[in-house]
CSV table of C-alpha atoms and ligand atoms in Angstrom, one decimal:
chain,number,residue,atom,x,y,z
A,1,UNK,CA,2.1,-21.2,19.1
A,2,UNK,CA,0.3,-20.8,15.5
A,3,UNK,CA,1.6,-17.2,14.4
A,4,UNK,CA,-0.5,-15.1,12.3
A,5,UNK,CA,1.2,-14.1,9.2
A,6,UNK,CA,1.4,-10.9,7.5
A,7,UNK,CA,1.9,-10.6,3.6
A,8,UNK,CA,3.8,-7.0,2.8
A,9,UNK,CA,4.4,-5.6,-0.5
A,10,UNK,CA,6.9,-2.5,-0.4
A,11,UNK,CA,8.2,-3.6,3.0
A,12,UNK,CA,11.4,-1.7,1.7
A,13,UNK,CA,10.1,2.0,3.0
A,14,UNK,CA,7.7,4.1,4.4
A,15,UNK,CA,4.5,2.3,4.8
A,16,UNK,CA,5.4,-1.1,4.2
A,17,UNK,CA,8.7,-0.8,6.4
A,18,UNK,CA,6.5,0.7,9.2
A,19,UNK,CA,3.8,-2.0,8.7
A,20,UNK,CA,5.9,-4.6,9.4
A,21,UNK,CA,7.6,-2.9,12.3
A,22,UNK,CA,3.9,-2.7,13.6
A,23,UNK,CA,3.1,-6.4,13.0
A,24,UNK,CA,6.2,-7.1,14.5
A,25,UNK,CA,5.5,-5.5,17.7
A,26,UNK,CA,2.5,-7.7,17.8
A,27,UNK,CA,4.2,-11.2,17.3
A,28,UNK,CA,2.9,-11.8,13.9
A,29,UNK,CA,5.5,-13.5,11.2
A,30,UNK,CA,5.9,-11.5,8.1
A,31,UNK,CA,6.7,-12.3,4.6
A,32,UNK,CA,8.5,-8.6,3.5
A,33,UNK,CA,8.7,-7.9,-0.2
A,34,UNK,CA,10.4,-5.2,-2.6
A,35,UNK,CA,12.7,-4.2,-5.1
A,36,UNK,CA,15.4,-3.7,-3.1
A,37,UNK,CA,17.3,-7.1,-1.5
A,38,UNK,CA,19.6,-4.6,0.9
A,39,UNK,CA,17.0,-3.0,2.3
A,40,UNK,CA,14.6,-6.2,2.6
A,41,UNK,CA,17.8,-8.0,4.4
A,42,UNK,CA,18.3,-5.2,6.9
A,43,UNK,CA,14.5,-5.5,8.2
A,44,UNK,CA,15.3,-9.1,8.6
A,45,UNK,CA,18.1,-8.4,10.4
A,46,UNK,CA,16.4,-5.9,12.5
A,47,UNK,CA,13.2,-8.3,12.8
A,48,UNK,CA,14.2,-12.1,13.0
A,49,UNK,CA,14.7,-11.4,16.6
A,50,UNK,CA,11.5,-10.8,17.3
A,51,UNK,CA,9.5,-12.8,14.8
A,52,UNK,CA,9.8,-15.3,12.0
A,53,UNK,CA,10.6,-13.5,9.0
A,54,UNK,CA,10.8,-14.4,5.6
A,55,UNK,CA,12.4,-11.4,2.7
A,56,UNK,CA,11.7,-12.3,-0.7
A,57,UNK,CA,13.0,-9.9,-3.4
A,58,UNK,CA,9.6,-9.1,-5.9
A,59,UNK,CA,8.9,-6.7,-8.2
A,60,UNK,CA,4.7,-6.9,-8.0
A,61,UNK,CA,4.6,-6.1,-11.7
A,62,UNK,CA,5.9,-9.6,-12.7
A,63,UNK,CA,3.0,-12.1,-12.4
A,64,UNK,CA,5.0,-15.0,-12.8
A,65,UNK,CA,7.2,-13.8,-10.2
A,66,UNK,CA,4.8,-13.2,-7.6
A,67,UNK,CA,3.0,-16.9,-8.6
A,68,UNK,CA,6.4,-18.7,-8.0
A,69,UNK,CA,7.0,-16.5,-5.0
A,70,UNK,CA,3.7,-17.4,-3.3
A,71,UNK,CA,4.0,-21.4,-4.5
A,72,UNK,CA,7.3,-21.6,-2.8
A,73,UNK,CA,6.9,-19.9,0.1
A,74,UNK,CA,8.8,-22.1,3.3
A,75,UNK,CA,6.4,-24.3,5.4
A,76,UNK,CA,5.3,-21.5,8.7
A,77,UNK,CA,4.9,-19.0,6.4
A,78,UNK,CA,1.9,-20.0,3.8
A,79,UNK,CA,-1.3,-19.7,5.8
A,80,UNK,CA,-1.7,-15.9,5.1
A,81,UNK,CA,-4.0,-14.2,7.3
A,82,UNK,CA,-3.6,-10.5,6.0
A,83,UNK,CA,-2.1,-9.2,3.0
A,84,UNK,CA,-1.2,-5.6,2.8
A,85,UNK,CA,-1.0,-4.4,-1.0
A,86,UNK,CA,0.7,-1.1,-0.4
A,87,UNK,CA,3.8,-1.2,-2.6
A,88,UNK,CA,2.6,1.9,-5.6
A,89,UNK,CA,4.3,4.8,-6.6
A,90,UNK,CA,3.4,8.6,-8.2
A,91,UNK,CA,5.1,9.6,-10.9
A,92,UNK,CA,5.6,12.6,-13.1
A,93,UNK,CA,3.6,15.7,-11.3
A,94,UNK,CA,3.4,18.1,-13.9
A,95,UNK,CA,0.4,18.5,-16.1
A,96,UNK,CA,-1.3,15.3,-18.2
A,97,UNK,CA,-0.1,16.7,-21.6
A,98,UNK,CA,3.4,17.3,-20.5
A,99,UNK,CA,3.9,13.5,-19.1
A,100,UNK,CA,6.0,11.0,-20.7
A,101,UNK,CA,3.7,7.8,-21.4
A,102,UNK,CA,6.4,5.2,-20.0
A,103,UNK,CA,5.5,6.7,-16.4
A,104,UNK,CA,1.8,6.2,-17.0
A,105,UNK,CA,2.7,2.7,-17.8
A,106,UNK,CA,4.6,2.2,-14.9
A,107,UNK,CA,1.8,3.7,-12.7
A,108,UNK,CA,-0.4,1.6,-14.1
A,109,UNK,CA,1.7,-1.5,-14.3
A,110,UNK,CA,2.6,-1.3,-10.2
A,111,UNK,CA,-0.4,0.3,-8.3
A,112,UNK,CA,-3.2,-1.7,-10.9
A,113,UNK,CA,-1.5,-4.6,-12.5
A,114,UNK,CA,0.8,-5.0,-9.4
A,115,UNK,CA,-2.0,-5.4,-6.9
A,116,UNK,CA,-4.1,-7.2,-8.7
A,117,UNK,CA,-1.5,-9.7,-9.1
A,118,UNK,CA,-0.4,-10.5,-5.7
A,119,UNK,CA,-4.4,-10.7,-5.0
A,120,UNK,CA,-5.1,-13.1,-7.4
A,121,UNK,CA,-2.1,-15.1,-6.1
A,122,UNK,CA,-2.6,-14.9,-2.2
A,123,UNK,CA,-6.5,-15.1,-2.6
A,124,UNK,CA,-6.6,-19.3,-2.2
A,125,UNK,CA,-4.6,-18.8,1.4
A,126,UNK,CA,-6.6,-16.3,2.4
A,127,UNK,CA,-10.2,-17.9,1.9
A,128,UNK,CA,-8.2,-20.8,3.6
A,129,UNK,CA,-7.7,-19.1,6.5
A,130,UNK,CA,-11.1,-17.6,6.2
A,131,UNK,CA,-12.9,-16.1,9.1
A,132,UNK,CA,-10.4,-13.2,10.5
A,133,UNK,CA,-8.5,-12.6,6.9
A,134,UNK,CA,-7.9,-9.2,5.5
A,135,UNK,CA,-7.0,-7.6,2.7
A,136,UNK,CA,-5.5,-4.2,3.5
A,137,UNK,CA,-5.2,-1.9,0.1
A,138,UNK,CA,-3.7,1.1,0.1
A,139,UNK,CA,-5.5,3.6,-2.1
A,140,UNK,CA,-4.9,7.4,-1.5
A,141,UNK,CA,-7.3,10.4,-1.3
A,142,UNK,CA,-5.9,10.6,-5.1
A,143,UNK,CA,-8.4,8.1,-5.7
A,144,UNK,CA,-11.2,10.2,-5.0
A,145,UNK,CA,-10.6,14.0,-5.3
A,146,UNK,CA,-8.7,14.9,-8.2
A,147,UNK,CA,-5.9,17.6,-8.4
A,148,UNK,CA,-3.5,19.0,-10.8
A,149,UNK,CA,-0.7,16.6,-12.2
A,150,UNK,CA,-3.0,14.1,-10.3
A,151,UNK,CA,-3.7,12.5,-13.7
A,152,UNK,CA,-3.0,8.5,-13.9
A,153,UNK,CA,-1.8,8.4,-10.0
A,154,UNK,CA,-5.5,9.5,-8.9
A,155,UNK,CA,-7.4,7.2,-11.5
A,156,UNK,CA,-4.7,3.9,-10.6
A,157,UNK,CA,-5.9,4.3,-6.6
A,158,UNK,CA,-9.7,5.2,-8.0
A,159,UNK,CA,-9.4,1.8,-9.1
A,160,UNK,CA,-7.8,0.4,-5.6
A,161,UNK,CA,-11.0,1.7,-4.3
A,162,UNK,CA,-13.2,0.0,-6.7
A,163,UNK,CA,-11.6,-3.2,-6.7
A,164,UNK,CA,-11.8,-3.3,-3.0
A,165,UNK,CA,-15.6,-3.1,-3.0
A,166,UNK,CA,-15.8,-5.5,-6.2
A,167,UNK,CA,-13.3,-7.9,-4.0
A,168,UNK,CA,-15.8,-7.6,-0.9
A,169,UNK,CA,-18.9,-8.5,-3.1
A,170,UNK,CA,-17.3,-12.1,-4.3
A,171,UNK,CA,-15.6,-12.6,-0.8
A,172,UNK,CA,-19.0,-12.5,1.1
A,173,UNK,CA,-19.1,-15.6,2.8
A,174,UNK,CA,-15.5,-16.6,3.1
A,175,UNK,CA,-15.1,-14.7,6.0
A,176,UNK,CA,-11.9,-12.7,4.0
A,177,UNK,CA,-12.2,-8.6,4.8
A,178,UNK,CA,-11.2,-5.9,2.4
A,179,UNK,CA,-10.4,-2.8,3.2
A,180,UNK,CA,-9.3,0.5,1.1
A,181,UNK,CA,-6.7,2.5,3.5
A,182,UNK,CA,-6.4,6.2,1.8
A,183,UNK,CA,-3.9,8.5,3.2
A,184,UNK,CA,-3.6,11.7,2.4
A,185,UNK,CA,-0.3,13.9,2.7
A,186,UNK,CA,1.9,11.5,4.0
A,187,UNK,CA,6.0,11.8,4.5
A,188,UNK,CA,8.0,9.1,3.2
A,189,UNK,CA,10.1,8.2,-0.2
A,190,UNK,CA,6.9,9.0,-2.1
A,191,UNK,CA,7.8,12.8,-3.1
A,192,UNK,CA,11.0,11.9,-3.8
A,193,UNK,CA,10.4,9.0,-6.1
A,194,UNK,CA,7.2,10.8,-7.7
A,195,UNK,CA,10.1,13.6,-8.1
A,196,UNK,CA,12.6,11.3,-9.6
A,197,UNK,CA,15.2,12.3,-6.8
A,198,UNK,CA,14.1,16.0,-6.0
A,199,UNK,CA,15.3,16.2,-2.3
A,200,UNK,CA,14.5,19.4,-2.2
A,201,UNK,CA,11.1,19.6,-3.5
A,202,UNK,CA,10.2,16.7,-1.3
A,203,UNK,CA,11.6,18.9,1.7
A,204,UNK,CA,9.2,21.9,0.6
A,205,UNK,CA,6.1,19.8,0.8
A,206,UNK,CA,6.4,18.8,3.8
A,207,UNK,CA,8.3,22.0,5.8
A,208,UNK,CA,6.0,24.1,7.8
A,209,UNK,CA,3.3,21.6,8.1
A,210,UNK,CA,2.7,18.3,10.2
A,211,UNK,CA,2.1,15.5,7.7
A,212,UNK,CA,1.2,12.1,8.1
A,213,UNK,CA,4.0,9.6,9.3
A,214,UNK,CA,4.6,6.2,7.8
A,215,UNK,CA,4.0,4.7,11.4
A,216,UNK,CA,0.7,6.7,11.7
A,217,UNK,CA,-0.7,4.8,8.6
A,218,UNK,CA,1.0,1.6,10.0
A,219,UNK,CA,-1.3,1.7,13.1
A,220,UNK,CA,-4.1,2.5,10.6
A,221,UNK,CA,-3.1,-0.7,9.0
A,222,UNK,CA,-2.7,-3.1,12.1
A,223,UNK,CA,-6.2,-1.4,13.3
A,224,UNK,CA,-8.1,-2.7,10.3
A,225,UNK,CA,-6.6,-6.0,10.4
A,226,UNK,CA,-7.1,-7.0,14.2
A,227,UNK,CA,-10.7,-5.6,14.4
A,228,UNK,CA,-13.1,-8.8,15.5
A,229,UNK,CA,-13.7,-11.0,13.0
A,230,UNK,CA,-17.5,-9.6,12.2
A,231,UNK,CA,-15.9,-6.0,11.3
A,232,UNK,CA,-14.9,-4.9,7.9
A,233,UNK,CA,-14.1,-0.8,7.7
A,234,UNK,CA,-14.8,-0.4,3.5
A,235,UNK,CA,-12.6,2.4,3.3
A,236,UNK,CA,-10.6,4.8,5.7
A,237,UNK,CA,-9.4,8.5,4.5
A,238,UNK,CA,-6.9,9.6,6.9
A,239,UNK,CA,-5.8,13.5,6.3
A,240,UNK,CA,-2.9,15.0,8.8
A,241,UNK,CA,-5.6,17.9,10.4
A,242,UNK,CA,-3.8,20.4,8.3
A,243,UNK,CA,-4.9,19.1,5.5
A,244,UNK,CA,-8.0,19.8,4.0
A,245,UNK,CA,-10.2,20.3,0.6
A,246,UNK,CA,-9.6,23.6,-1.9
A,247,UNK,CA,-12.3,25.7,-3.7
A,248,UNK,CA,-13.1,24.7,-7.9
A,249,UNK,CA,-10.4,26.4,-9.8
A,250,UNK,CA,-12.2,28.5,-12.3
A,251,UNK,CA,-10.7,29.7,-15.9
A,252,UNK,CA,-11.5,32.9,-16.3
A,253,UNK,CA,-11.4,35.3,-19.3
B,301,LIG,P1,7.7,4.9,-0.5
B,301,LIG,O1,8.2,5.4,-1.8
B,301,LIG,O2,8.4,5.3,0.8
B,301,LIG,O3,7.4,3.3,-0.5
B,301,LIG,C1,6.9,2.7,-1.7
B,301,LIG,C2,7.2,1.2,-1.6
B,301,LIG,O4,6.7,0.6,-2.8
B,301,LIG,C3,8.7,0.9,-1.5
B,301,LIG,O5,8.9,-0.1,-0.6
B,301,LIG,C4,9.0,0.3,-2.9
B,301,LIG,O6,9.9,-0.7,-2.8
B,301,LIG,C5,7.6,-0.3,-3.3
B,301,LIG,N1,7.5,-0.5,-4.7
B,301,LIG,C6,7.4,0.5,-5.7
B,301,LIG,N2,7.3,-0.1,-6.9
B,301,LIG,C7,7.4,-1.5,-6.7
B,301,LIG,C8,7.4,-2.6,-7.5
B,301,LIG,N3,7.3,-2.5,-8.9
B,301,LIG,N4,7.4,-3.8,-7.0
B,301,LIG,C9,7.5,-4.0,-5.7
B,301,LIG,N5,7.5,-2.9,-4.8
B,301,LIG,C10,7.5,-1.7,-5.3
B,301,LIG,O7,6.2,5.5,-0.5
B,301,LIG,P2,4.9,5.3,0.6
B,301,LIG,O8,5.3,4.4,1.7
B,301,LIG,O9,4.4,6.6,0.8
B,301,LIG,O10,3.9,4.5,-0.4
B,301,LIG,C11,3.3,3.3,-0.1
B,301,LIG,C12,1.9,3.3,-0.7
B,301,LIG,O11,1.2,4.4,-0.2
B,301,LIG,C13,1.9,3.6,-2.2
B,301,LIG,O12,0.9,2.7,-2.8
B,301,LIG,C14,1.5,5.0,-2.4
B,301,LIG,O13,0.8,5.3,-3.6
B,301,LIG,C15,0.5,5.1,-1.2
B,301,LIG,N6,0.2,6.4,-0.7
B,301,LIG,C16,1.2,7.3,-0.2
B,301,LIG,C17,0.9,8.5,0.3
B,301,LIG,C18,2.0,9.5,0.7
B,301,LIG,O14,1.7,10.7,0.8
B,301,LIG,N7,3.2,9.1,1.1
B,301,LIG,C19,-0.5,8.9,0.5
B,301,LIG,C20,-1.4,8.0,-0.1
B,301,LIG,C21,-1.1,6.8,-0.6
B,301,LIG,P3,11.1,-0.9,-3.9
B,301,LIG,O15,11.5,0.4,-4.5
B,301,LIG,O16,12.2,-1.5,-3.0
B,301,LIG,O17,10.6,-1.9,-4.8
B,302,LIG,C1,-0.5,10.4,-2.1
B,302,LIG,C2,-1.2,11.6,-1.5
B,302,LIG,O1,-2.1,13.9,-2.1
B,302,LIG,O2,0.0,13.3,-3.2
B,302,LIG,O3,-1.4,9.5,-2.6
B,302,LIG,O4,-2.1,12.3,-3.8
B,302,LIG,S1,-1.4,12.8,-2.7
């Protein structure tokens, strides 16, 4: 049987551990990446029973890495059919001019530089495998309505979304999809690592109100990527129903 393969970045939590569960359900093989080897090796453990998996420890930032990652990747596991660039972080809530730069940078350096390297690097398979491929980004709402302390975090997933369109325009005729996935209020490690460790404050946005779960954006996800071939959804915004918009905040003398 020829598996379809999956290509996960942040496979280590929320989204990206949930994604693979999903995929896994479905038979596909998966190629799981992350920072964090323990974590990678217990979804292999949890997995390889299932489906063919292959844990590779990556930090996205590091363009070599990921080029010798995806060169070396193990015969049954290089004919990508749908890449999920969902590993990204928020950092630093408060306002703009109270932020240290570093966690700009680091925004920047995972959620753009990050994505756009694992892209460029999985692009060849995927036009190989043509008709069928995907590219699943995951943006955020952040990329489209700003908010307080939104700063950097909302204008790194404005470009997820723009690069997804751009990446559809050269793509046309491979067959290859592209899709921008942009959840809103969604509970995972995000609050707590935009937070730097603030259990608490990740507990008090999310009591009292039913947020997104990881697996909800994981069937999101797996939707996209097994539409027929001739479907590509641009972008999907997916709010828990008790979220919504808020008024203009107006200065006022
Ligand atoms: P989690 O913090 O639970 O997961 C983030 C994942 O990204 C982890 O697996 C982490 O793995 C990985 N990651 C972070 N930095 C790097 C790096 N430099 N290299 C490789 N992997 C990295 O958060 P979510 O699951 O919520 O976030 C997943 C994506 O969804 C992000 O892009 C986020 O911006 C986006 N998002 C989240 C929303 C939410 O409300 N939760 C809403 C909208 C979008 P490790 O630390 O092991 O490297
Ligand atoms: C994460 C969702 O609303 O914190 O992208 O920006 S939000």
């Amino acid at each position: 049987m020829n598996r379809k393969i999956a290509f996960i970045t942040g496979a280590t939590s929320g989204f990206g551990r949930a994604t693979a569960r999903r995929f896994a359900e479905a038979g596909w093989a998966l190629v799981l990446t992350g920072r964090r080897s323990e974590r990678l090796q217990a979804l292999e453990e949890e997995l390889a029973s299932q489906v063919p998996v292959h844990v590779a420890t990556l930090d996205v930032r590091d363009a070599e890495a990921v080029k010798t990652l995806v060169a070396g990747l193990p015969e049954g596991f290089r004919t990508i059919r749908c890449l999920v660039n969902n590993a990204g972080l928020a950092l630093a809530p408060e306002p703009a001019q109270k932020v240290d730069l570093q966690d700009w940078h680091t925004m920047i350096d995972t959620n753009i530089t990050g994505l756009v390297n694992v892209t460029h690097a999985l692009l060849p398979t995927l036009i190989e495998t043509g008709k069928g491929a995907s590219i699943v980004n995951i943006g955020s709402v952040a990329g489209q309505w700003p908010y307080p302390g939104g700063h950097v975090y909302g204008a790194s997933k404005a470009f997820v979304q723009q690069f997804t369109y751009n990446l559809r325009c050269d793509l046309q005729g491979t067959g290859v999809r592209v899709t921008d996935i942009a959840p809103g209020l969604a509970e995972t490690e995000f609050t707590l690592v935009r937070t730097k460790g603030n259990q608490a404050a990740s507990d008090a946005l999310y009591r009292g109100t039913t947020p997104l779960s990881a697996e909800d954006i994981a069937e999101q996800i797996f939707y996209v990527a097994t539409l027929p071939d001739h479907i590509n959804i641009n972008r999907l915004e997916v709010m828990p129903t008790r979220q919504a918009w808020s008024a203009f905040n107006i200065d006022r003398d």
